[in-house]
Structure formats: structure tokens, C-alpha cells
Amino acid sequence: QKEVEQNSGPLSVPEGAIASLNCTYSDRGSQSFFWYRQYSGKSPELIMFIYSNGDKEDGRFTAQLNKASQYVSLLIRDSQPSDSATYLCASRWGYKLSFGAGTTVTVRA
Amino acid sequence: ETGVTQSPTHLIKTRGQQVTLRCSSQSGHNTVSWYQQALGQGPQFIFQYYREEENGRGNFPPRFSGLQFPNYSSELNVNALELDDSALYLCASSFGGSAQETQYFGPGTRLLVL
């Protein structure tokens, strides 16, 4: 079983819509969770992190964490063509970040 | 821009050779982690250095080794290169020891092994 699993893509959404990305993790000891955005040929860029149950909002992005269900999600509101990228979910236990394989999002103009 | 730099940006080696990749951490950070990202996959944790000591290691063989220097910059060394070592190598810097430790990635080094 992979430590972090993400819903398989690609995900195509029209401009202005909400993109919803999901992630599950296997290690109940995971302490914090991260969403990174990676454009093609570039390195991952941190969007936001969350470590408490509930929602965390930052601009057009909302992360949700449910530790009982071992589930993390990311909502992108008012999606823009510049949001087209691969989104990586990661969990941290101690020193180690474990990443999912990523979900590729395409925003159609 | 994260302030994390890596060199070189691209590298081509042949099987059996050795390679050294370099990383300078963001100002104020004392921890460097290295990852390997194969095409279409998420980054895989290689190891982490905290205050010049290896702090943890992923499932990589001993031919992957590293160093961290007093200025917190770091090197990743790979011996006896194999074709499967072809990947994007990422370093990430952070301020270790905090519960909300957040890692910021450099631009990566793309390694091709022929």
C-alpha cells in the first residue's frame, strides 16, 4: 500500500469552476500535510500546509483535513488557466515527507 | 523564488560513473532533504541532513550518499550510476525542529544516465 494516494487524473475543469483534489494517507502518525503545485519541467512549489482537522483557506485555495478518515483535500475556487499543473499531496512523519504521484489539472479557457 | 539553489541544472553521465549534485539552502534554514523524482511520479525521499548529520534515510542503496557543510549547503553523491537513476533530483531546505516544518524546493537537477 502506498503511503499517500491521490485521485487519478487528469482532471479537466472549465475556467471559473471549482477543482477538487483528494488525497488519502496510510500512516496515522502523520503530523502535517502539504499541497505542492508543479508545473511541467519545474520543481514543486508549496501552496499550503495543514496540520489540524478542519478547513484552512488561503486566497482561492482551501485545504481540508480529516484525520479520522485519513483524508486531505484541496479545493481551487475560480480556477484559472494558470492553475493548470500537477498537484502533489504530501504527508510528514518526523523528518520524512511522503508524496503521492500527483493529479494533473487542466483548466479550459 | 524560494532562495534554494541547485547545480548543475542538467547533467548527462554514463552507466557506472559517479556524480555529485549540489544544493544551497535558503537563508536561515538548517536542514536539507534530497528527493528523486522519476517521470510521472511524486518525489521519493532519499535522505535528510540536519546540522551536518544524516537525520533519516529513505529506501535508497548506500551508493547514494551525502554531506552537509557548516553553512548548511549540501551535496548528493551517487556512485556506480545505473540507467534507473535518470530522474529529477530535488533538494528542499527547511528550518528543522518545528512541528510545522515546511520544506521549500530548489529548481532541481535533471540527470540522464546513458
JSON list of C-alpha atoms in Angstrom, two decimals:
[
{"chain": "A", "resi": 1, "resn": "GLN", "atom": "CA", "xyz": [0.00, 0.00, 0.00]},
{"chain": "A", "resi": 2, "resn": "LYS", "atom": "CA", "xyz": [1.35, 3.38, -0.95]},
{"chain": "A", "resi": 3, "resn": "GLU", "atom": "CA", "xyz": [1.77, 5.84, 1.90]},
{"chain": "A", "resi": 4, "resn": "VAL", "atom": "CA", "xyz": [-0.03, 8.63, 0.07]},
{"chain": "A", "resi": 5, "resn": "GLU", "atom": "CA", "xyz": [-2.57, 8.11, -2.70]},
{"chain": "A", "resi": 6, "resn": "GLN", "atom": "CA", "xyz": [-4.18, 10.74, -4.85]},
{"chain": "A", "resi": 7, "resn": "ASN", "atom": "CA", "xyz": [-7.22, 10.52, -7.09]},
{"chain": "A", "resi": 8, "resn": "SER", "atom": "CA", "xyz": [-6.10, 9.63, -10.57]},
{"chain": "A", "resi": 9, "resn": "GLY", "atom": "CA", "xyz": [-6.27, 12.35, -13.17]},
{"chain": "A", "resi": 10, "resn": "PRO", "atom": "CA", "xyz": [-6.18, 14.08, -15.34]},
{"chain": "A", "resi": 11, "resn": "LEU", "atom": "CA", "xyz": [-8.80, 16.49, -14.08]},
{"chain": "A", "resi": 12, "resn": "SER", "atom": "CA", "xyz": [-10.22, 18.95, -16.59]},
{"chain": "A", "resi": 13, "resn": "VAL", "atom": "CA", "xyz": [-12.30, 21.89, -15.37]},
{"chain": "A", "resi": 14, "resn": "PRO", "atom": "CA", "xyz": [-13.67, 24.98, -17.14]},
{"chain": "A", "resi": 15, "resn": "GLU", "atom": "CA", "xyz": [-12.29, 28.38, -16.24]},
{"chain": "A", "resi": 16, "resn": "GLY", "atom": "CA", "xyz": [-14.06, 29.81, -13.21]},
{"chain": "A", "resi": 17, "resn": "ALA", "atom": "CA", "xyz": [-15.12, 26.41, -11.85]},
{"chain": "A", "resi": 18, "resn": "ILE", "atom": "CA", "xyz": [-14.02, 24.66, -8.67]},
{"chain": "A", "resi": 19, "resn": "ALA", "atom": "CA", "xyz": [-11.34, 21.98, -8.93]},
{"chain": "A", "resi": 20, "resn": "SER", "atom": "CA", "xyz": [-11.46, 19.36, -6.20]},
{"chain": "A", "resi": 21, "resn": "LEU", "atom": "CA", "xyz": [-8.41, 17.22, -5.42]},
{"chain": "A", "resi": 22, "resn": "ASN", "atom": "CA", "xyz": [-8.36, 14.33, -2.98]},
{"chain": "A", "resi": 23, "resn": "CYS", "atom": "CA", "xyz": [-5.65, 12.50, -1.10]},
{"chain": "A", "resi": 24, "resn": "THR", "atom": "CA", "xyz": [-5.55, 9.67, 1.45]},
{"chain": "A", "resi": 25, "resn": "TYR", "atom": "CA", "xyz": [-2.66, 8.63, 3.65]},
{"chain": "A", "resi": 26, "resn": "SER", "atom": "CA", "xyz": [-1.89, 5.39, 5.43]},
{"chain": "A", "resi": 27, "resn": "ASP", "atom": "CA", "xyz": [0.24, 6.42, 8.44]},
{"chain": "A", "resi": 28, "resn": "ARG", "atom": "CA", "xyz": [-1.95, 7.59, 11.33]},
{"chain": "A", "resi": 29, "resn": "GLY", "atom": "CA", "xyz": [1.14, 9.13, 12.91]},
{"chain": "A", "resi": 30, "resn": "SER", "atom": "CA", "xyz": [1.48, 11.68, 10.12]},
{"chain": "A", "resi": 31, "resn": "GLN", "atom": "CA", "xyz": [1.76, 15.12, 11.65]},
{"chain": "A", "resi": 32, "resn": "SER", "atom": "CA", "xyz": [1.17, 17.60, 8.87]},
{"chain": "A", "resi": 33, "resn": "PHE", "atom": "CA", "xyz": [0.09, 17.68, 5.28]},
{"chain": "A", "resi": 34, "resn": "PHE", "atom": "CA", "xyz": [1.15, 19.72, 2.30]},
{"chain": "A", "resi": 35, "resn": "TRP", "atom": "CA", "xyz": [-0.06, 20.61, -1.16]},
{"chain": "A", "resi": 36, "resn": "TYR", "atom": "CA", "xyz": [2.53, 21.46, -3.77]},
{"chain": "A", "resi": 37, "resn": "ARG", "atom": "CA", "xyz": [1.96, 22.63, -7.33]},
{"chain": "A", "resi": 38, "resn": "GLN", "atom": "CA", "xyz": [4.36, 21.51, -10.03]},
{"chain": "A", "resi": 39, "resn": "TYR", "atom": "CA", "xyz": [4.38, 22.99, -13.49]},
{"chain": "A", "resi": 40, "resn": "SER", "atom": "CA", "xyz": [5.75, 20.82, -16.27]},
{"chain": "A", "resi": 41, "resn": "GLY", "atom": "CA", "xyz": [9.54, 20.74, -16.17]},
{"chain": "A", "resi": 42, "resn": "LYS", "atom": "CA", "xyz": [9.70, 22.73, -12.93]},
{"chain": "A", "resi": 43, "resn": "SER", "atom": "CA", "xyz": [10.16, 21.88, -9.25]},
{"chain": "A", "resi": 44, "resn": "PRO", "atom": "CA", "xyz": [7.31, 21.64, -6.70]},
{"chain": "A", "resi": 45, "resn": "GLU", "atom": "CA", "xyz": [6.07, 24.92, -5.26]},
{"chain": "A", "resi": 46, "resn": "LEU", "atom": "CA", "xyz": [4.36, 24.99, -1.87]},
{"chain": "A", "resi": 47, "resn": "ILE", "atom": "CA", "xyz": [0.71, 26.09, -1.99]},
{"chain": "A", "resi": 48, "resn": "MET", "atom": "CA", "xyz": [-0.28, 25.46, 1.61]},
{"chain": "A", "resi": 49, "resn": "PHE", "atom": "CA", "xyz": [0.03, 23.18, 4.60]},
{"chain": "A", "resi": 50, "resn": "ILE", "atom": "CA", "xyz": [-2.45, 21.98, 7.19]},
{"chain": "A", "resi": 51, "resn": "TYR", "atom": "CA", "xyz": [-1.99, 20.10, 10.46]},
{"chain": "A", "resi": 52, "resn": "SER", "atom": "CA", "xyz": [-5.30, 20.49, 12.33]},
{"chain": "A", "resi": 53, "resn": "ASN", "atom": "CA", "xyz": [-8.62, 18.91, 11.48]},
{"chain": "A", "resi": 54, "resn": "GLY", "atom": "CA", "xyz": [-10.94, 21.18, 9.55]},
{"chain": "A", "resi": 55, "resn": "ASP", "atom": "CA", "xyz": [-10.53, 23.73, 6.80]},
{"chain": "A", "resi": 56, "resn": "LYS", "atom": "CA", "xyz": [-7.76, 26.19, 6.05]},
{"chain": "A", "resi": 57, "resn": "GLU", "atom": "CA", "xyz": [-8.26, 28.89, 3.45]},
{"chain": "A", "resi": 58, "resn": "ASP", "atom": "CA", "xyz": [-5.64, 30.90, 1.56]},
{"chain": "A", "resi": 59, "resn": "GLY", "atom": "CA", "xyz": [-6.97, 33.04, -1.25]},
{"chain": "A", "resi": 60, "resn": "ARG", "atom": "CA", "xyz": [-8.63, 30.81, -3.83]},
{"chain": "A", "resi": 61, "resn": "PHE", "atom": "CA", "xyz": [-7.30, 27.64, -2.17]},
{"chain": "A", "resi": 62, "resn": "THR", "atom": "CA", "xyz": [-8.92, 25.68, 0.67]},
{"chain": "A", "resi": 63, "resn": "ALA", "atom": "CA", "xyz": [-7.31, 22.64, 2.26]},
{"chain": "A", "resi": 64, "resn": "GLN", "atom": "CA", "xyz": [-9.40, 20.23, 4.31]},
{"chain": "A", "resi": 65, "resn": "LEU", "atom": "CA", "xyz": [-8.07, 17.64, 6.74]},
{"chain": "A", "resi": 66, "resn": "ASN", "atom": "CA", "xyz": [-9.93, 14.75, 8.36]},
{"chain": "A", "resi": 67, "resn": "LYS", "atom": "CA", "xyz": [-7.53, 12.72, 10.48]},
{"chain": "A", "resi": 68, "resn": "ALA", "atom": "CA", "xyz": [-10.16, 10.14, 11.46]},
{"chain": "A", "resi": 69, "resn": "SER", "atom": "CA", "xyz": [-10.69, 9.30, 7.79]},
{"chain": "A", "resi": 70, "resn": "GLN", "atom": "CA", "xyz": [-7.02, 9.90, 6.92]},
{"chain": "A", "resi": 71, "resn": "TYR", "atom": "CA", "xyz": [-8.14, 12.21, 4.15]},
{"chain": "A", "resi": 72, "resn": "VAL", "atom": "CA", "xyz": [-6.85, 15.52, 2.83]},
{"chain": "A", "resi": 73, "resn": "SER", "atom": "CA", "xyz": [-8.34, 17.59, 0.05]},
{"chain": "A", "resi": 74, "resn": "LEU", "atom": "CA", "xyz": [-7.64, 20.77, -1.86]},
{"chain": "A", "resi": 75, "resn": "LEU", "atom": "CA", "xyz": [-10.26, 22.97, -3.45]},
{"chain": "A", "resi": 76, "resn": "ILE", "atom": "CA", "xyz": [-9.30, 25.54, -6.06]},
{"chain": "A", "resi": 77, "resn": "ARG", "atom": "CA", "xyz": [-12.04, 28.12, -6.49]},
{"chain": "A", "resi": 78, "resn": "ASP", "atom": "CA", "xyz": [-12.44, 30.29, -9.61]},
{"chain": "A", "resi": 79, "resn": "SER", "atom": "CA", "xyz": [-9.94, 28.13, -11.50]},
{"chain": "A", "resi": 80, "resn": "GLN", "atom": "CA", "xyz": [-7.68, 30.00, -13.90]},
{"chain": "A", "resi": 81, "resn": "PRO", "atom": "CA", "xyz": [-5.65, 28.69, -16.87]},
{"chain": "A", "resi": 82, "resn": "SER", "atom": "CA", "xyz": [-2.53, 29.43, -14.79]},
{"chain": "A", "resi": 83, "resn": "ASP", "atom": "CA", "xyz": [-3.72, 26.77, -12.31]},
{"chain": "A", "resi": 84, "resn": "SER", "atom": "CA", "xyz": [-3.05, 24.09, -14.94]},
{"chain": "A", "resi": 85, "resn": "ALA", "atom": "CA", "xyz": [-0.35, 21.97, -13.31]},
{"chain": "A", "resi": 86, "resn": "THR", "atom": "CA", "xyz": [0.24, 18.76, -11.38]},
{"chain": "A", "resi": 87, "resn": "TYR", "atom": "CA", "xyz": [-0.76, 18.95, -7.73]},
{"chain": "A", "resi": 88, "resn": "LEU", "atom": "CA", "xyz": [1.20, 16.87, -5.24]},
{"chain": "A", "resi": 89, "resn": "CYS", "atom": "CA", "xyz": [-0.13, 15.88, -1.84]},
{"chain": "A", "resi": 90, "resn": "ALA", "atom": "CA", "xyz": [2.43, 15.07, 0.86]},
{"chain": "A", "resi": 91, "resn": "SER", "atom": "CA", "xyz": [2.28, 13.86, 4.45]},
{"chain": "A", "resi": 92, "resn": "ARG", "atom": "CA", "xyz": [5.01, 14.41, 7.03]},
{"chain": "A", "resi": 93, "resn": "TRP", "atom": "CA", "xyz": [6.02, 11.99, 9.76]},
{"chain": "A", "resi": 94, "resn": "GLY", "atom": "CA", "xyz": [9.09, 13.12, 11.65]},
{"chain": "A", "resi": 95, "resn": "TYR", "atom": "CA", "xyz": [11.73, 14.06, 9.14]},
{"chain": "A", "resi": 96, "resn": "LYS", "atom": "CA", "xyz": [10.17, 12.40, 6.12]},
{"chain": "A", "resi": 97, "resn": "LEU", "atom": "CA", "xyz": [7.81, 13.82, 3.50]},
{"chain": "A", "resi": 98, "resn": "SER", "atom": "CA", "xyz": [5.91, 11.16, 1.57]},
{"chain": "A", "resi": 99, "resn": "PHE", "atom": "CA", "xyz": [4.37, 12.25, -1.71]},
{"chain": "A", "resi": 100, "resn": "GLY", "atom": "CA", "xyz": [1.55, 10.97, -3.81]},
{"chain": "A", "resi": 101, "resn": "ALA", "atom": "CA", "xyz": [2.00, 10.56, -7.55]},
{"chain": "A", "resi": 102, "resn": "GLY", "atom": "CA", "xyz": [0.15, 13.79, -8.23]},
{"chain": "A", "resi": 103, "resn": "THR", "atom": "CA", "xyz": [-3.04, 14.81, -10.01]},
{"chain": "A", "resi": 104, "resn": "THR", "atom": "CA", "xyz": [-2.76, 16.77, -13.24]},
{"chain": "A", "resi": 105, "resn": "VAL", "atom": "CA", "xyz": [-5.28, 19.58, -13.56]},
{"chain": "A", "resi": 106, "resn": "THR", "atom": "CA", "xyz": [-6.14, 21.30, -16.84]},
{"chain": "A", "resi": 107, "resn": "VAL", "atom": "CA", "xyz": [-8.24, 24.45, -16.76]},
{"chain": "A", "resi": 108, "resn": "ARG", "atom": "CA", "xyz": [-10.07, 25.01, -20.04]},
{"chain": "A", "resi": 109, "resn": "ALA", "atom": "CA", "xyz": [-10.42, 28.64, -21.13]},
{"chain": "B", "resi": 1, "resn": "GLU", "atom": "CA", "xyz": [11.60, 32.02, -5.77]},
{"chain": "B", "resi": 2, "resn": "THR", "atom": "CA", "xyz": [12.44, 30.01, -2.68]},
{"chain": "B", "resi": 3, "resn": "GLY", "atom": "CA", "xyz": [16.09, 31.03, -2.30]},
{"chain": "B", "resi": 4, "resn": "VAL", "atom": "CA", "xyz": [17.16, 27.39, -2.66]},
{"chain": "B", "resi": 5, "resn": "THR", "atom": "CA", "xyz": [19.67, 26.88, -5.46]},
{"chain": "B", "resi": 6, "resn": "GLN", "atom": "CA", "xyz": [20.95, 23.72, -7.11]},
{"chain": "B", "resi": 7, "resn": "SER", "atom": "CA", "xyz": [23.74, 22.96, -9.53]},
{"chain": "B", "resi": 8, "resn": "PRO", "atom": "CA", "xyz": [24.13, 21.86, -12.19]},
{"chain": "B", "resi": 9, "resn": "THR", "atom": "CA", "xyz": [20.71, 22.21, -13.84]},
{"chain": "B", "resi": 10, "resn": "HIS", "atom": "CA", "xyz": [21.29, 19.34, -16.25]},
{"chain": "B", "resi": 11, "resn": "LEU", "atom": "CA", "xyz": [23.79, 16.52, -16.38]},
{"chain": "B", "resi": 12, "resn": "ILE", "atom": "CA", "xyz": [24.46, 13.58, -18.68]},
{"chain": "B", "resi": 13, "resn": "LYS", "atom": "CA", "xyz": [26.50, 10.64, -17.40]},
{"chain": "B", "resi": 14, "resn": "THR", "atom": "CA", "xyz": [27.16, 7.09, -18.50]},
{"chain": "B", "resi": 15, "resn": "ARG", "atom": "CA", "xyz": [26.40, 3.95, -16.55]},
{"chain": "B", "resi": 16, "resn": "GLY", "atom": "CA", "xyz": [28.98, 3.19, -13.87]},
{"chain": "B", "resi": 17, "resn": "GLN", "atom": "CA", "xyz": [30.14, 6.78, -13.45]},
{"chain": "B", "resi": 18, "resn": "GLN", "atom": "CA", "xyz": [29.82, 8.87, -10.31]},
{"chain": "B", "resi": 19, "resn": "VAL", "atom": "CA", "xyz": [28.01, 12.18, -9.92]},
{"chain": "B", "resi": 20, "resn": "THR", "atom": "CA", "xyz": [27.89, 14.98, -7.34]},
{"chain": "B", "resi": 21, "resn": "LEU", "atom": "CA", "xyz": [24.94, 17.34, -7.10]},
{"chain": "B", "resi": 22, "resn": "ARG", "atom": "CA", "xyz": [24.97, 20.50, -5.02]},
{"chain": "B", "resi": 23, "resn": "CYS", "atom": "CA", "xyz": [22.38, 22.47, -3.09]},
{"chain": "B", "resi": 24, "resn": "SER", "atom": "CA", "xyz": [22.44, 25.77, -1.22]},
{"chain": "B", "resi": 25, "resn": "SER", "atom": "CA", "xyz": [19.72, 26.14, 1.36]},
{"chain": "B", "resi": 26, "resn": "GLN", "atom": "CA", "xyz": [17.54, 29.15, 1.96]},
{"chain": "B", "resi": 27, "resn": "SER", "atom": "CA", "xyz": [18.94, 31.73, 4.37]},
{"chain": "B", "resi": 28, "resn": "GLY", "atom": "CA", "xyz": [18.00, 30.82, 7.96]},
{"chain": "B", "resi": 29, "resn": "HIS", "atom": "CA", "xyz": [17.38, 27.15, 7.19]},
{"chain": "B", "resi": 30, "resn": "ASN", "atom": "CA", "xyz": [19.46, 24.41, 8.79]},
{"chain": "B", "resi": 31, "resn": "THR", "atom": "CA", "xyz": [18.02, 21.29, 7.18]},
{"chain": "B", "resi": 32, "resn": "VAL", "atom": "CA", "xyz": [18.35, 19.90, 3.66]},
{"chain": "B", "resi": 33, "resn": "SER", "atom": "CA", "xyz": [16.37, 16.97, 2.28]},
{"chain": "B", "resi": 34, "resn": "TRP", "atom": "CA", "xyz": [17.03, 15.25, -1.04]},
{"chain": "B", "resi": 35, "resn": "TYR", "atom": "CA", "xyz": [14.42, 13.65, -3.29]},
{"chain": "B", "resi": 36, "resn": "GLN", "atom": "CA", "xyz": [14.42, 11.70, -6.53]},
{"chain": "B", "resi": 37, "resn": "GLN", "atom": "CA", "xyz": [11.53, 12.28, -8.91]},
{"chain": "B", "resi": 38, "resn": "ALA", "atom": "CA", "xyz": [11.11, 9.92, -11.82]},
{"chain": "B", "resi": 39, "resn": "LEU", "atom": "CA", "xyz": [8.95, 10.96, -14.74]},
{"chain": "B", "resi": 40, "resn": "GLY", "atom": "CA", "xyz": [5.26, 10.87, -13.88]},
{"chain": "B", "resi": 41, "resn": "GLN", "atom": "CA", "xyz": [5.89, 10.08, -10.21]},
{"chain": "B", "resi": 42, "resn": "GLY", "atom": "CA", "xyz": [5.95, 12.03, -6.97]},
{"chain": "B", "resi": 43, "resn": "PRO", "atom": "CA", "xyz": [9.27, 12.83, -5.31]},
{"chain": "B", "resi": 44, "resn": "GLN", "atom": "CA", "xyz": [10.80, 9.95, -3.35]},
{"chain": "B", "resi": 45, "resn": "PHE", "atom": "CA", "xyz": [12.70, 10.77, -0.14]},
{"chain": "B", "resi": 46, "resn": "ILE", "atom": "CA", "xyz": [16.41, 9.91, -0.29]},
{"chain": "B", "resi": 47, "resn": "PHE", "atom": "CA", "xyz": [17.74, 11.37, 2.98]},
{"chain": "B", "resi": 48, "resn": "GLN", "atom": "CA", "xyz": [17.80, 14.43, 5.17]},
{"chain": "B", "resi": 49, "resn": "TYR", "atom": "CA", "xyz": [20.68, 16.34, 6.77]},
{"chain": "B", "resi": 50, "resn": "TYR", "atom": "CA", "xyz": [20.22, 18.38, 9.91]},
{"chain": "B", "resi": 51, "resn": "ARG", "atom": "CA", "xyz": [23.13, 20.34, 11.35]},
{"chain": "B", "resi": 52, "resn": "GLU", "atom": "CA", "xyz": [25.64, 18.33, 9.30]},
{"chain": "B", "resi": 53, "resn": "GLU", "atom": "CA", "xyz": [24.33, 14.91, 10.39]},
{"chain": "B", "resi": 54, "resn": "GLU", "atom": "CA", "xyz": [22.20, 12.45, 8.42]},
{"chain": "B", "resi": 55, "resn": "ASN", "atom": "CA", "xyz": [18.82, 12.68, 10.12]},
{"chain": "B", "resi": 56, "resn": "GLY", "atom": "CA", "xyz": [16.96, 9.96, 8.26]},
{"chain": "B", "resi": 57, "resn": "ARG", "atom": "CA", "xyz": [17.09, 7.93, 5.10]},
{"chain": "B", "resi": 58, "resn": "GLY", "atom": "CA", "xyz": [14.59, 6.52, 2.64]},
{"chain": "B", "resi": 59, "resn": "ASN", "atom": "CA", "xyz": [14.75, 3.26, 0.74]},
{"chain": "B", "resi": 60, "resn": "PHE", "atom": "CA", "xyz": [17.84, 4.02, -1.34]},
{"chain": "B", "resi": 61, "resn": "PRO", "atom": "CA", "xyz": [21.04, 1.94, -1.55]},
{"chain": "B", "resi": 62, "resn": "PRO", "atom": "CA", "xyz": [24.32, 3.03, 0.07]},
{"chain": "B", "resi": 63, "resn": "ARG", "atom": "CA", "xyz": [25.71, 4.22, -3.27]},
{"chain": "B", "resi": 64, "resn": "PHE", "atom": "CA", "xyz": [23.55, 7.29, -2.61]},
{"chain": "B", "resi": 65, "resn": "SER", "atom": "CA", "xyz": [25.41, 9.35, -0.03]},
{"chain": "B", "resi": 66, "resn": "GLY", "atom": "CA", "xyz": [25.51, 12.92, 1.08]},
{"chain": "B", "resi": 67, "resn": "LEU", "atom": "CA", "xyz": [27.13, 15.67, 3.07]},
{"chain": "B", "resi": 68, "resn": "GLN", "atom": "CA", "xyz": [26.06, 18.85, 4.73]},
{"chain": "B", "resi": 69, "resn": "PHE", "atom": "CA", "xyz": [28.53, 21.67, 5.33]},
{"chain": "B", "resi": 70, "resn": "PRO", "atom": "CA", "xyz": [28.75, 24.20, 8.18]},
{"chain": "B", "resi": 71, "resn": "ASN", "atom": "CA", "xyz": [26.95, 26.79, 6.04]},
{"chain": "B", "resi": 72, "resn": "TYR", "atom": "CA", "xyz": [24.12, 24.20, 5.64]},
{"chain": "B", "resi": 73, "resn": "SER", "atom": "CA", "xyz": [24.71, 23.69, 1.93]},
{"chain": "B", "resi": 74, "resn": "SER", "atom": "CA", "xyz": [24.67, 20.06, 0.88]},
{"chain": "B", "resi": 75, "resn": "GLU", "atom": "CA", "xyz": [25.90, 17.54, -1.68]},
{"chain": "B", "resi": 76, "resn": "LEU", "atom": "CA", "xyz": [24.32, 14.38, -3.00]},
{"chain": "B", "resi": 77, "resn": "ASN", "atom": "CA", "xyz": [26.75, 11.79, -4.37]},
{"chain": "B", "resi": 78, "resn": "VAL", "atom": "CA", "xyz": [25.69, 8.81, -6.44]},
{"chain": "B", "resi": 79, "resn": "ASN", "atom": "CA", "xyz": [28.23, 6.11, -7.27]},
{"chain": "B", "resi": 80, "resn": "ALA", "atom": "CA", "xyz": [28.06, 3.38, -9.89]},
{"chain": "B", "resi": 81, "resn": "LEU", "atom": "CA", "xyz": [25.28, 5.09, -11.81]},
{"chain": "B", "resi": 82, "resn": "GLU", "atom": "CA", "xyz": [22.51, 2.92, -13.23]},
{"chain": "B", "resi": 83, "resn": "LEU", "atom": "CA", "xyz": [20.07, 3.71, -16.05]},
{"chain": "B", "resi": 84, "resn": "ASP", "atom": "CA", "xyz": [17.23, 3.88, -13.50]},
{"chain": "B", "resi": 85, "resn": "ASP", "atom": "CA", "xyz": [18.99, 6.74, -11.72]},
{"chain": "B", "resi": 86, "resn": "SER", "atom": "CA", "xyz": [17.85, 9.01, -14.55]},
{"chain": "B", "resi": 87, "resn": "ALA", "atom": "CA", "xyz": [15.48, 11.44, -12.82]},
{"chain": "B", "resi": 88, "resn": "LEU", "atom": "CA", "xyz": [14.98, 14.94, -11.49]},
{"chain": "B", "resi": 89, "resn": "TYR", "atom": "CA", "xyz": [16.89, 15.36, -8.22]},
{"chain": "B", "resi": 90, "resn": "LEU", "atom": "CA", "xyz": [15.38, 17.87, -5.86]},
{"chain": "B", "resi": 91, "resn": "CYS", "atom": "CA", "xyz": [16.72, 19.36, -2.71]},
{"chain": "B", "resi": 92, "resn": "ALA", "atom": "CA", "xyz": [14.47, 21.05, -0.19]},
{"chain": "B", "resi": 93, "resn": "SER", "atom": "CA", "xyz": [15.51, 23.26, 2.67]},
{"chain": "B", "resi": 94, "resn": "SER", "atom": "CA", "xyz": [13.69, 23.87, 5.92]},
{"chain": "B", "resi": 95, "resn": "PHE", "atom": "CA", "xyz": [14.15, 25.01, 9.48]},
{"chain": "B", "resi": 96, "resn": "GLY", "atom": "CA", "xyz": [14.23, 21.70, 11.29]},
{"chain": "B", "resi": 97, "resn": "GLY", "atom": "CA", "xyz": [12.78, 21.00, 14.68]},
{"chain": "B", "resi": 98, "resn": "SER", "atom": "CA", "xyz": [9.46, 22.80, 14.39]},
{"chain": "B", "resi": 99, "resn": "ALA", "atom": "CA", "xyz": [6.16, 20.95, 14.42]},
{"chain": "B", "resi": 100, "resn": "GLN", "atom": "CA", "xyz": [5.13, 22.76, 11.27]},
{"chain": "B", "resi": 101, "resn": "GLU", "atom": "CA", "xyz": [8.43, 22.27, 9.45]},
{"chain": "B", "resi": 102, "resn": "THR", "atom": "CA", "xyz": [7.87, 23.24, 5.85]},
{"chain": "B", "resi": 103, "resn": "GLN", "atom": "CA", "xyz": [10.19, 22.26, 3.03]},
{"chain": "B", "resi": 104, "resn": "TYR", "atom": "CA", "xyz": [10.92, 24.55, 0.11]},
{"chain": "B", "resi": 105, "resn": "PHE", "atom": "CA", "xyz": [12.29, 23.07, -3.07]},
{"chain": "B", "resi": 106, "resn": "GLY", "atom": "CA", "xyz": [15.12, 24.20, -5.31]},
{"chain": "B", "resi": 107, "resn": "PRO", "atom": "CA", "xyz": [14.82, 24.12, -9.10]},
{"chain": "B", "resi": 108, "resn": "GLY", "atom": "CA", "xyz": [16.26, 20.60, -9.35]},
{"chain": "B", "resi": 109, "resn": "THR", "atom": "CA", "xyz": [19.00, 18.87, -11.30]},
{"chain": "B", "resi": 110, "resn": "ARG", "atom": "CA", "xyz": [17.92, 16.72, -14.21]},
{"chain": "B", "resi": 111, "resn": "LEU", "atom": "CA", "xyz": [20.21, 13.70, -14.54]},
{"chain": "B", "resi": 112, "resn": "LEU", "atom": "CA", "xyz": [20.30, 11.48, -17.59]},
{"chain": "B", "resi": 113, "resn": "VAL", "atom": "CA", "xyz": [22.26, 8.23, -17.40]},
{"chain": "B", "resi": 114, "resn": "LEU", "atom": "CA", "xyz": [23.10, 6.61, -20.73]}
]
